[in-house]
mmCIF file of C-alpha atoms in Angstrom:
data_model
loop_
_atom_site.group_PDB
_atom_site.id
_atom_site.type_symbol
_atom_site.label_atom_id
_atom_site.label_comp_id
_atom_site.label_asym_id
_atom_site.label_seq_id
_atom_site.Cartn_x
_atom_site.Cartn_y
_atom_site.Cartn_z
ATOM 1 C CA MET A 1 93.968 87.081 115.288
ATOM 2 C CA CYS A 2 92.449 89.072 118.133
ATOM 3 C CA SER A 3 94.437 91.828 119.841
ATOM 4 C CA SER A 4 93.604 94.154 122.729
ATOM 5 C CA ASP A 5 96.371 96.688 123.377
ATOM 6 C CA LEU A 6 95.883 99.272 126.105
ATOM 7 C CA SER A 7 98.885 101.543 126.659
ATOM 8 C CA ALA A 8 98.114 104.331 129.128
ATOM 9 C CA SER A 9 100.069 107.578 129.300
ATOM 10 C CA ALA A 10 101.733 109.030 132.385
ATOM 11 C CA VAL A 11 99.527 110.080 135.310
ATOM 12 C CA THR A 12 100.475 112.459 138.148
ATOM 13 C CA GLY A 13 98.346 113.433 141.129
ATOM 14 C CA TYR A 14 100.079 116.787 141.809
ATOM 15 C CA ASP A 15 102.920 118.062 139.652
ATOM 16 C CA ALA A 16 104.887 120.705 141.578
ATOM 17 C CA GLU A 17 106.626 122.139 138.517
ATOM 18 C CA GLY A 18 107.284 125.596 139.932
ATOM 19 C CA ALA A 19 108.159 126.943 143.371
ATOM 20 C CA VAL A 20 105.812 126.026 146.245
ATOM 21 C CA LEU A 21 105.738 128.385 149.253
ATOM 22 C CA VAL A 22 103.235 128.292 152.116
ATOM 23 C CA ASN A 23 103.805 130.828 154.899
ATOM 24 C CA GLY A 24 101.627 128.941 157.414
ATOM 25 C CA ASN A 25 100.362 125.404 157.911
ATOM 26 C CA ALA A 26 99.494 123.239 154.912
ATOM 27 C CA ALA A 27 98.048 119.884 153.980
ATOM 28 C CA PHE A 28 98.913 118.386 150.591
ATOM 29 C CA THR A 29 96.967 115.414 149.260
ATOM 30 C CA ALA A 30 98.349 114.079 145.984
ATOM 31 C CA ARG A 31 96.733 110.949 144.588
ATOM 32 C CA ALA A 32 97.056 109.237 141.216
ATOM 33 C CA THR A 33 95.174 106.041 140.401
ATOM 34 C CA THR A 34 94.858 103.974 137.238
ATOM 35 C CA ALA A 35 92.867 100.850 136.355
ATOM 36 C CA ASN A 36 93.629 99.185 133.024
ATOM 37 C CA THR A 37 91.889 96.127 131.575
ATOM 38 C CA ALA A 38 92.619 94.340 128.295
ATOM 39 C CA THR A 39 90.736 91.283 127.004
ATOM 40 C CA ALA A 40 91.335 89.308 123.794
ATOM 41 C CA SER A 41 89.452 86.200 122.673
ATOM 42 C CA SER A 42 89.754 84.172 119.457
ATOM 43 C CA THR A 43 88.369 80.857 118.239
ATOM 44 C CA SER A 44 90.821 80.391 115.372
ATOM 45 C CA GLY A 45 93.762 82.806 115.555
ATOM 46 C CA THR A 46 96.100 84.194 118.161
ATOM 47 C CA ALA A 47 94.881 86.227 121.125
ATOM 48 C CA ASP A 48 97.037 89.064 122.512
ATOM 49 C CA ALA A 49 96.022 91.229 125.475
ATOM 50 C CA ASP A 50 98.302 94.018 126.747
ATOM 51 C CA ALA A 51 97.537 96.347 129.677
ATOM 52 C CA ILE A 52 100.558 98.653 129.897
ATOM 53 C CA GLN A 53 100.807 101.674 132.195
ATOM 54 C CA ASN A 54 103.550 104.277 131.925
ATOM 55 C CA SER A 55 104.679 106.349 134.929
ATOM 56 C CA VAL A 56 102.293 107.034 137.810
ATOM 57 C CA TYR A 57 103.333 109.585 140.463
ATOM 58 C CA GLY A 58 101.381 110.784 143.474
ATOM 59 C CA LEU A 59 103.521 113.915 144.004
ATOM 60 C CA ASP A 60 106.180 114.979 141.501
ATOM 61 C CA VAL A 61 108.688 117.449 142.984
ATOM 62 C CA ASP A 62 110.734 119.657 140.671
ATOM 63 C CA GLY A 63 114.316 119.711 141.927
ATOM 64 C CA ALA A 64 114.998 122.985 140.101
ATOM 65 C CA GLU A 65 112.444 124.835 142.283
ATOM 66 C CA SER A 66 111.899 125.119 146.033
ATOM 67 C CA PHE A 67 109.124 123.399 147.987
ATOM 68 C CA GLN A 68 108.689 125.030 151.403
ATOM 69 C CA VAL A 69 106.052 125.037 154.127
ATOM 70 C CA LYS A 70 106.858 127.447 156.974
ATOM 71 C CA GLY A 71 104.297 125.996 159.383
ATOM 72 C CA ASP A 72 103.183 122.447 160.138
ATOM 73 C CA ALA A 73 102.755 120.198 157.113
ATOM 74 C CA THR A 74 100.868 117.076 156.181
ATOM 75 C CA ILE A 75 102.030 115.359 152.996
ATOM 76 C CA ASP A 76 99.888 112.443 151.814
ATOM 77 C CA ALA A 77 100.918 111.102 148.388
ATOM 78 C CA ASP A 78 99.576 107.917 146.784
ATOM 79 C CA ALA A 79 100.237 106.286 143.419
ATOM 80 C CA ILE A 80 98.040 103.227 142.914
ATOM 81 C CA THR A 81 97.740 101.123 139.761
ATOM 82 C CA THR A 82 95.663 98.088 138.832
ATOM 83 C CA GLY A 83 96.112 96.133 135.605
ATOM 84 C CA THR A 84 94.367 93.054 134.219
ATOM 85 C CA ALA A 85 94.951 91.238 130.926
ATOM 86 C CA THR A 86 93.107 88.124 129.738
ATOM 87 C CA ALA A 87 93.880 86.326 126.476
ATOM 88 C CA THR A 88 91.913 83.259 125.364
ATOM 89 C CA SER A 89 92.227 81.235 122.156
ATOM 90 C CA THR A 90 91.024 77.814 121.091
ATOM 91 C CA GLY A 91 93.090 77.460 117.926
ATOM 92 C CA ALA A 92 96.396 79.337 118.352
ATOM 93 C CA ALA A 93 98.795 80.997 120.791
ATOM 94 C CA SER A 94 97.613 83.362 123.510
ATOM 95 C CA THR A 95 99.637 86.073 125.273
ATOM 96 C CA ALA A 96 98.685 88.353 128.182
ATOM 97 C CA ASN A 97 100.998 91.159 129.365
ATOM 98 C CA VAL A 98 100.569 93.614 132.256
ATOM 99 C CA ASN A 99 103.034 96.314 133.286
ATOM 100 C CA ALA A 100 103.203 99.481 135.382
ATOM 101 C CA ASN A 101 106.679 100.664 134.528
ATOM 102 C CA ASP A 102 107.353 103.392 137.112
ATOM 103 C CA VAL A 103 105.107 103.950 140.140
ATOM 104 C CA ASP A 104 106.222 106.405 142.849
ATOM 105 C CA GLY A 105 104.331 107.873 145.780
ATOM 106 C CA ILE A 106 106.674 110.894 145.828
ATOM 107 C CA GLU A 107 109.009 111.363 142.870
ATOM 108 C CA GLY A 108 111.942 113.769 142.586
ATOM 109 C CA SER A 109 112.643 114.981 139.070
ATOM 110 C CA ASN A 110 116.366 115.220 139.870
ATOM 111 C CA SER A 111 118.794 114.673 142.741
ATOM 112 C CA SER A 112 118.226 118.154 144.232
ATOM 113 C CA ALA A 113 114.483 117.637 144.802
ATOM 114 C CA SER A 114 113.601 118.385 148.432
ATOM 115 C CA LEU A 115 110.700 119.170 150.744
ATOM 116 C CA ASN A 116 111.592 121.914 153.249
ATOM 117 C CA LEU A 117 109.139 121.657 156.136
ATOM 118 C CA ASP A 118 109.781 124.254 158.852
ATOM 119 C CA GLY A 119 107.317 122.977 161.471
ATOM 120 C CA ASN A 120 106.089 119.552 162.481
ATOM 121 C CA ALA A 121 105.511 117.157 159.602
ATOM 122 C CA ASP A 122 103.368 114.131 158.828
ATOM 123 C CA VAL A 123 104.649 112.396 155.671
ATOM 124 C CA ASN A 124 103.052 109.403 153.957
ATOM 125 C CA ALA A 125 104.139 108.124 150.546
ATOM 126 C CA LEU A 126 102.553 105.007 149.035
ATOM 127 C CA ALA A 127 103.267 103.316 145.702
ATOM 128 C CA GLN A 128 101.181 100.236 145.015
ATOM 129 C CA SER A 129 100.730 98.120 141.903
ATOM 130 C CA THR A 130 98.440 95.097 141.520
ATOM 131 C CA GLN A 131 98.596 93.095 138.295
ATOM 132 C CA THR A 132 96.917 89.959 136.941
ATOM 133 C CA ALA A 133 97.600 88.211 133.621
ATOM 134 C CA THR A 134 95.828 85.083 132.382
ATOM 135 C CA ALA A 135 96.522 83.294 129.097
ATOM 136 C CA SER A 136 94.846 80.088 127.945
ATOM 137 C CA THR A 137 94.624 78.112 124.723
ATOM 138 C CA ALA A 138 93.671 74.667 123.490
ATOM 139 C CA THR A 139 96.242 74.601 120.687
ATOM 140 C CA GLY A 140 99.525 76.518 120.847
ATOM 141 C CA ALA A 141 101.587 78.298 123.449
ATOM 142 C CA ALA A 142 100.129 80.254 126.385
ATOM 143 C CA THR A 143 102.214 83.072 127.868
ATOM 144 C CA ALA A 144 101.384 85.350 130.817
ATOM 145 C CA ASN A 145 103.672 88.157 132.001
ATOM 146 C CA THR A 146 103.304 90.672 134.845
ATOM 147 C CA GLY A 147 105.558 93.280 136.410
ATOM 148 C CA ALA A 148 108.583 92.857 134.123
ATOM 149 C CA SER A 149 111.254 95.435 135.090
ATOM 150 C CA ASP A 150 108.674 97.445 137.038
ATOM 151 C CA SER A 151 109.842 99.955 139.650
ATOM 152 C CA ILE A 152 107.467 100.509 142.595
ATOM 153 C CA ILE A 153 108.891 103.028 145.087
ATOM 154 C CA GLY A 154 107.306 104.940 147.975
ATOM 155 C CA SER A 155 109.739 107.884 147.911
ATOM 156 C CA ASP A 156 112.206 108.148 145.031
ATOM 157 C CA ASN A 157 115.054 110.654 144.748
ATOM 158 C CA VAL A 158 113.702 113.153 147.303
ATOM 159 C CA SER A 159 115.182 114.693 150.470
ATOM 160 C CA TYR A 160 113.195 115.889 153.498
ATOM 161 C CA ASP A 161 114.254 118.688 155.848
ATOM 162 C CA ILE A 162 111.918 118.753 158.880
ATOM 163 C CA GLU A 163 112.671 121.520 161.389
ATOM 164 C CA GLY A 164 110.142 120.313 163.989
ATOM 165 C CA ASN A 165 108.978 116.837 164.947
ATOM 166 C CA ALA A 166 108.078 114.114 162.479
ATOM 167 C CA THR A 167 104.678 113.085 163.806
ATOM 168 C CA GLN A 168 104.721 110.347 161.167
ATOM 169 C CA PHE A 169 107.106 109.296 158.406
ATOM 170 C CA ASP A 170 105.933 106.328 156.354
ATOM 171 C CA THR A 171 106.977 105.280 152.840
ATOM 172 C CA ARG A 172 105.847 102.061 151.131
ATOM 173 C CA GLY A 173 106.438 100.392 147.778
ATOM 174 C CA ILE A 174 104.200 97.354 147.217
ATOM 175 C CA LEU A 175 104.014 95.087 144.160
ATOM 176 C CA THR A 176 101.476 92.251 143.911
ATOM 177 C CA THR A 177 101.251 90.243 140.686
ATOM 178 C CA SER A 178 99.790 86.961 139.462
ATOM 179 C CA SER A 179 100.534 85.254 136.139
ATOM 180 C CA THR A 180 98.644 82.159 135.001
ATOM 181 C CA SER A 181 99.106 80.258 131.737
ATOM 182 C CA ASN A 182 97.296 77.130 130.608
ATOM 183 C CA SER A 183 97.683 75.177 127.372
ATOM 184 C CA VAL A 184 96.351 71.820 126.263
ATOM 185 C CA THR A 185 98.718 71.053 123.378
ATOM 186 C CA GLY A 186 101.489 73.645 123.674
ATOM 187 C CA ASP A 187 103.975 75.250 126.036
ATOM 188 C CA ALA A 188 102.820 77.248 129.069
ATOM 189 C CA THR A 189 104.972 80.122 130.342
ATOM 190 C CA SER A 190 104.276 82.420 133.291
ATOM 191 C CA ASN A 191 106.548 85.230 134.484
ATOM 192 C CA ALA A 192 105.891 87.568 137.412
ATOM 193 C CA GLY A 193 108.031 90.486 138.537
ATOM 194 C CA VAL A 194 111.124 89.526 136.547
ATOM 195 C CA SER A 195 113.808 92.194 137.172
ATOM 196 C CA SER A 196 111.366 94.246 139.259
ATOM 197 C CA GLU A 197 112.062 96.344 142.360
ATOM 198 C CA SER A 198 109.810 97.214 145.287
ATOM 199 C CA VAL A 199 111.347 99.812 147.610
ATOM 200 C CA GLY A 200 110.030 101.973 150.437
ATOM 201 C CA PHE A 201 112.608 104.769 150.236
ATOM 202 C CA GLU A 202 115.224 105.132 147.505
ATOM 203 C CA ALA A 203 117.953 107.786 147.177
ATOM 204 C CA GLY A 204 117.595 110.803 149.432
ATOM 205 C CA SER A 205 117.868 112.086 152.980
ATOM 206 C CA ILE A 206 115.607 112.512 156.000
ATOM 207 C CA ASN A 207 116.751 115.261 158.384
ATOM 208 C CA ILE A 208 114.617 115.746 161.511
ATOM 209 C CA ALA A 209 115.615 118.569 163.867
ATOM 210 C CA GLY A 210 113.199 117.380 166.575
ATOM 211 C CA ASN A 211 111.857 113.947 167.427
ATOM 212 C CA ALA A 212 110.112 111.239 165.432
ATOM 213 C CA THR A 213 106.996 110.908 167.556
ATOM 214 C CA GLY A 214 104.693 108.593 165.571
ATOM 215 C CA SER A 215 103.683 105.207 166.951
ATOM 216 C CA LEU A 216 105.507 103.503 164.079
ATOM 217 C CA GLY A 217 108.583 105.693 164.434
ATOM 218 C CA ILE A 218 110.106 105.968 160.961
ATOM 219 C CA LEU A 219 108.959 103.264 158.555
ATOM 220 C CA ASN A 220 110.301 102.562 155.069
ATOM 221 C CA TYR A 221 108.712 99.385 153.702
ATOM 222 C CA GLY A 222 109.132 97.401 150.500
ATOM 223 C CA ALA A 223 107.006 94.355 149.713
ATOM 224 C CA SER A 224 106.633 92.032 146.762
ATOM 225 C CA THR A 225 104.102 89.211 146.401
ATOM 226 C CA LEU A 226 104.581 87.278 143.157
ATOM 227 C CA THR A 227 102.642 84.216 142.024
ATOM 228 C CA THR A 228 103.231 82.223 138.836
ATOM 229 C CA THR A 229 101.342 79.172 137.613
ATOM 230 C CA ALA A 230 102.060 77.375 134.318
ATOM 231 C CA GLU A 231 100.177 74.226 133.339
ATOM 232 C CA THR A 232 100.045 72.173 130.140
ATOM 233 C CA SER A 233 98.991 68.707 129.061
ATOM 234 C CA THR A 234 101.369 68.348 126.113
ATOM 235 C CA GLY A 235 104.338 70.685 126.167
ATOM 236 C CA ASP A 236 106.756 72.328 128.556
ATOM 237 C CA ALA A 237 105.730 74.468 131.544
ATOM 238 C CA ASN A 238 107.846 77.282 132.936
ATOM 239 C CA ALA A 239 107.033 79.551 135.897
ATOM 240 C CA SER A 240 109.509 82.248 136.870
ATOM 241 C CA SER A 241 110.109 85.191 139.211
ATOM 242 C CA THR A 242 113.801 86.032 138.858
ATOM 243 C CA GLY A 243 115.981 89.081 139.320
ATOM 244 C CA VAL A 244 113.565 90.411 141.949
ATOM 245 C CA VAL A 245 114.708 93.134 144.373
ATOM 246 C CA VAL A 246 112.834 94.061 147.567
ATOM 247 C CA GLN A 247 114.232 96.765 149.865
ATOM 248 C CA GLY A 248 113.082 98.830 152.794
ATOM 249 C CA ALA A 249 115.503 101.669 152.080
ATOM 250 C CA GLU A 250 118.314 102.132 149.589
ATOM 251 C CA ASP A 251 120.884 104.937 149.765
ATOM 252 C CA LEU A 252 119.160 106.610 152.719
ATOM 253 C CA ASP A 253 120.849 109.338 154.764
ATOM 254 C CA LEU A 254 118.864 109.526 158.033
ATOM 255 C CA ASP A 255 119.669 112.149 160.676
ATOM 256 C CA VAL A 256 117.458 112.629 163.748
ATOM 257 C CA SER A 257 118.543 115.197 166.338
ATOM 258 C CA GLY A 258 116.142 113.898 168.978
ATOM 259 C CA ASP A 259 114.484 110.594 169.814
ATOM 260 C CA VAL A 260 112.709 108.068 167.591
ATOM 261 C CA ALA A 261 109.526 106.691 169.150
ATOM 262 C CA GLY A 262 107.960 103.283 168.671
ATOM 263 C CA THR A 263 109.065 99.826 169.733
ATOM 264 C CA TRP A 264 110.932 99.316 166.481
ATOM 265 C CA GLY A 265 112.163 102.892 166.100
ATOM 266 C CA ALA A 266 113.535 103.507 162.617
ATOM 267 C CA ARG A 267 112.382 100.487 160.636
ATOM 268 C CA GLN A 268 113.490 99.596 157.131
ATOM 269 C CA LEU A 269 111.566 96.458 156.183
ATOM 270 C CA ALA A 270 111.700 94.219 153.109
ATOM 271 C CA VAL A 271 109.047 91.507 152.772
ATOM 272 C CA GLY A 272 108.834 89.034 149.904
ATOM 273 C CA THR A 273 106.338 86.243 149.240
ATOM 274 C CA PHE A 274 106.958 84.173 146.097
ATOM 275 C CA ASN A 275 105.196 81.129 144.657
ATOM 276 C CA ALA A 276 106.049 79.394 141.369
ATOM 277 C CA THR A 277 104.276 76.291 140.051
ATOM 278 C CA ALA A 278 105.043 74.549 136.759
ATOM 279 C CA GLN A 279 103.196 71.397 135.750
ATOM 280 C CA SER A 280 103.299 69.343 132.553
ATOM 281 C CA VAL A 281 101.626 65.973 131.984
ATOM 282 C CA ASN A 282 103.474 64.901 128.843
ATOM 283 C CA GLY A 283 106.231 67.492 128.465
ATOM 284 C CA THR A 284 109.945 66.912 128.836
ATOM 285 C CA GLY A 285 111.359 66.947 132.320
ATOM 286 C CA ALA A 286 114.183 69.268 131.300
ATOM 287 C CA GLY A 287 111.688 71.715 129.789
ATOM 288 C CA THR A 288 109.488 72.138 132.867
ATOM 289 C CA ASN A 289 110.854 74.518 135.482
ATOM 290 C CA ALA A 290 109.751 76.691 138.402
ATOM 291 C CA ASP A 291 112.339 79.373 139.237
ATOM 292 C CA ILE A 292 112.520 81.996 141.999
ATOM 293 C CA ASP A 293 115.489 84.323 142.465
ATOM 294 C CA ALA A 294 115.174 87.357 144.735
ATOM 295 C CA ASP A 295 117.319 89.704 146.831
ATOM 296 C CA GLY A 296 115.918 91.439 149.903
ATOM 297 C CA ALA A 297 117.396 93.951 152.343
ATOM 298 C CA GLY A 298 116.112 96.321 155.008
ATOM 299 C CA PHE A 299 119.006 98.758 154.582
ATOM 300 C CA SER A 300 121.054 98.744 151.372
ATOM 301 C CA GLY A 301 123.234 100.979 149.242
ATOM 302 C CA THR A 302 126.727 102.374 149.551
ATOM 303 C CA SER A 303 125.360 105.814 150.519
ATOM 304 C CA THR A 304 123.256 104.627 153.461
ATOM 305 C CA ASP A 305 124.037 106.452 156.722
ATOM 306 C CA VAL A 306 122.013 106.595 159.963
ATOM 307 C CA ASP A 307 122.553 109.027 162.866
ATOM 308 C CA ILE A 308 120.114 109.222 165.792
ATOM 309 C CA SER A 309 121.333 111.619 168.477
ATOM 310 C CA GLY A 310 118.726 110.630 171.047
ATOM 311 C CA ASN A 311 117.068 107.319 171.845
ATOM 312 C CA GLY A 312 115.735 104.955 169.223
ATOM 313 C CA ASN A 313 115.935 101.439 167.871
ATOM 314 C CA LEU A 314 116.955 100.187 164.461
#
C-alpha cells in the first residue's frame, strides 16, 4: 500500500480580529493562496492520494468588532487554492481525492460583520479553487473525487455600508475541477463538485449612498466548471457531478440611492459548464452512467431585495 495524505490547515490573508479604524483614506490588500499536491504510486498494493485544504479566507471580518474607514477605501481580497492528487497502482485499487472545503474572498465571522466605508469605495472579493484528481490502475477499482461539498464564495456573510460612490463592486466565486479515473480490470468512478456551491455574494447587504460608477456596475458572479471522465475495459464506469449549486447572489439586500452605471447595471450572474463521460468496454450497461444535476440562479434566496433609487439595469 502507498498513501500520500496532505491535509492543510486554515489560511487567512488578513484576519481583522479586533476593531479597525482608519481616519483617512486606506487601501487593504488581503490575499491567501494555497497549492497542495499529493502523489501515490504502487506496483502491488493500493495507492491513495489525498490533497485536502481546510478554510481559506482572503479577509476575515470579526462581526463583534467595527471595521471603519472614514475616507476613501480600496478593499482587494483574494482567496485562491490549487490542489492536485495523483494515485497510480498496477496491482490494486487507486483513489485520488482533492478538496478545498471553504474558500471565501471576504468572510464574516457572524451575521453582524460589516465594512463601514465613509467615502468612495472600490471593493473586489475573489474566491477561486482549481482541483485535479487522477486515479489509474491495471487491476482493481479507480476512484477520483474533486470538490465534494466545497463552498467557494466571493463575499460570505458580510454587509457593506458605502457613504460615497462605489467606484467598483465585484465579487466572484469560481470552482474549476477535473476528475479522471481509468481501470483495466475494475470499476472506474469519477466525481466532481458533488454537493458543491459557487456563489459571488451570499448573505449580506450592500448599501450605497451615492452612485455605482464602475464600468461593470455592480457584479456578483458565481461560476462552476466541472469535468468527469471514467473509463474501464472490464467493469462499470460512473461519472458524476450532482447536487451542484451555482449562484450570482443569494440573500442579497441591495440599496443604491443614486444611479448604477454600466450597460448591465447590477448584474448577478451564474455560469455553469459541466461535462461527464463514462465509458466501459465490457461492463454492464446498467452499471455505466454519466450524471449531471445542477441548479443555477442569478438572484436567489428568500431575503433578496433590490432597491435602486436612480437609473440602472438589472
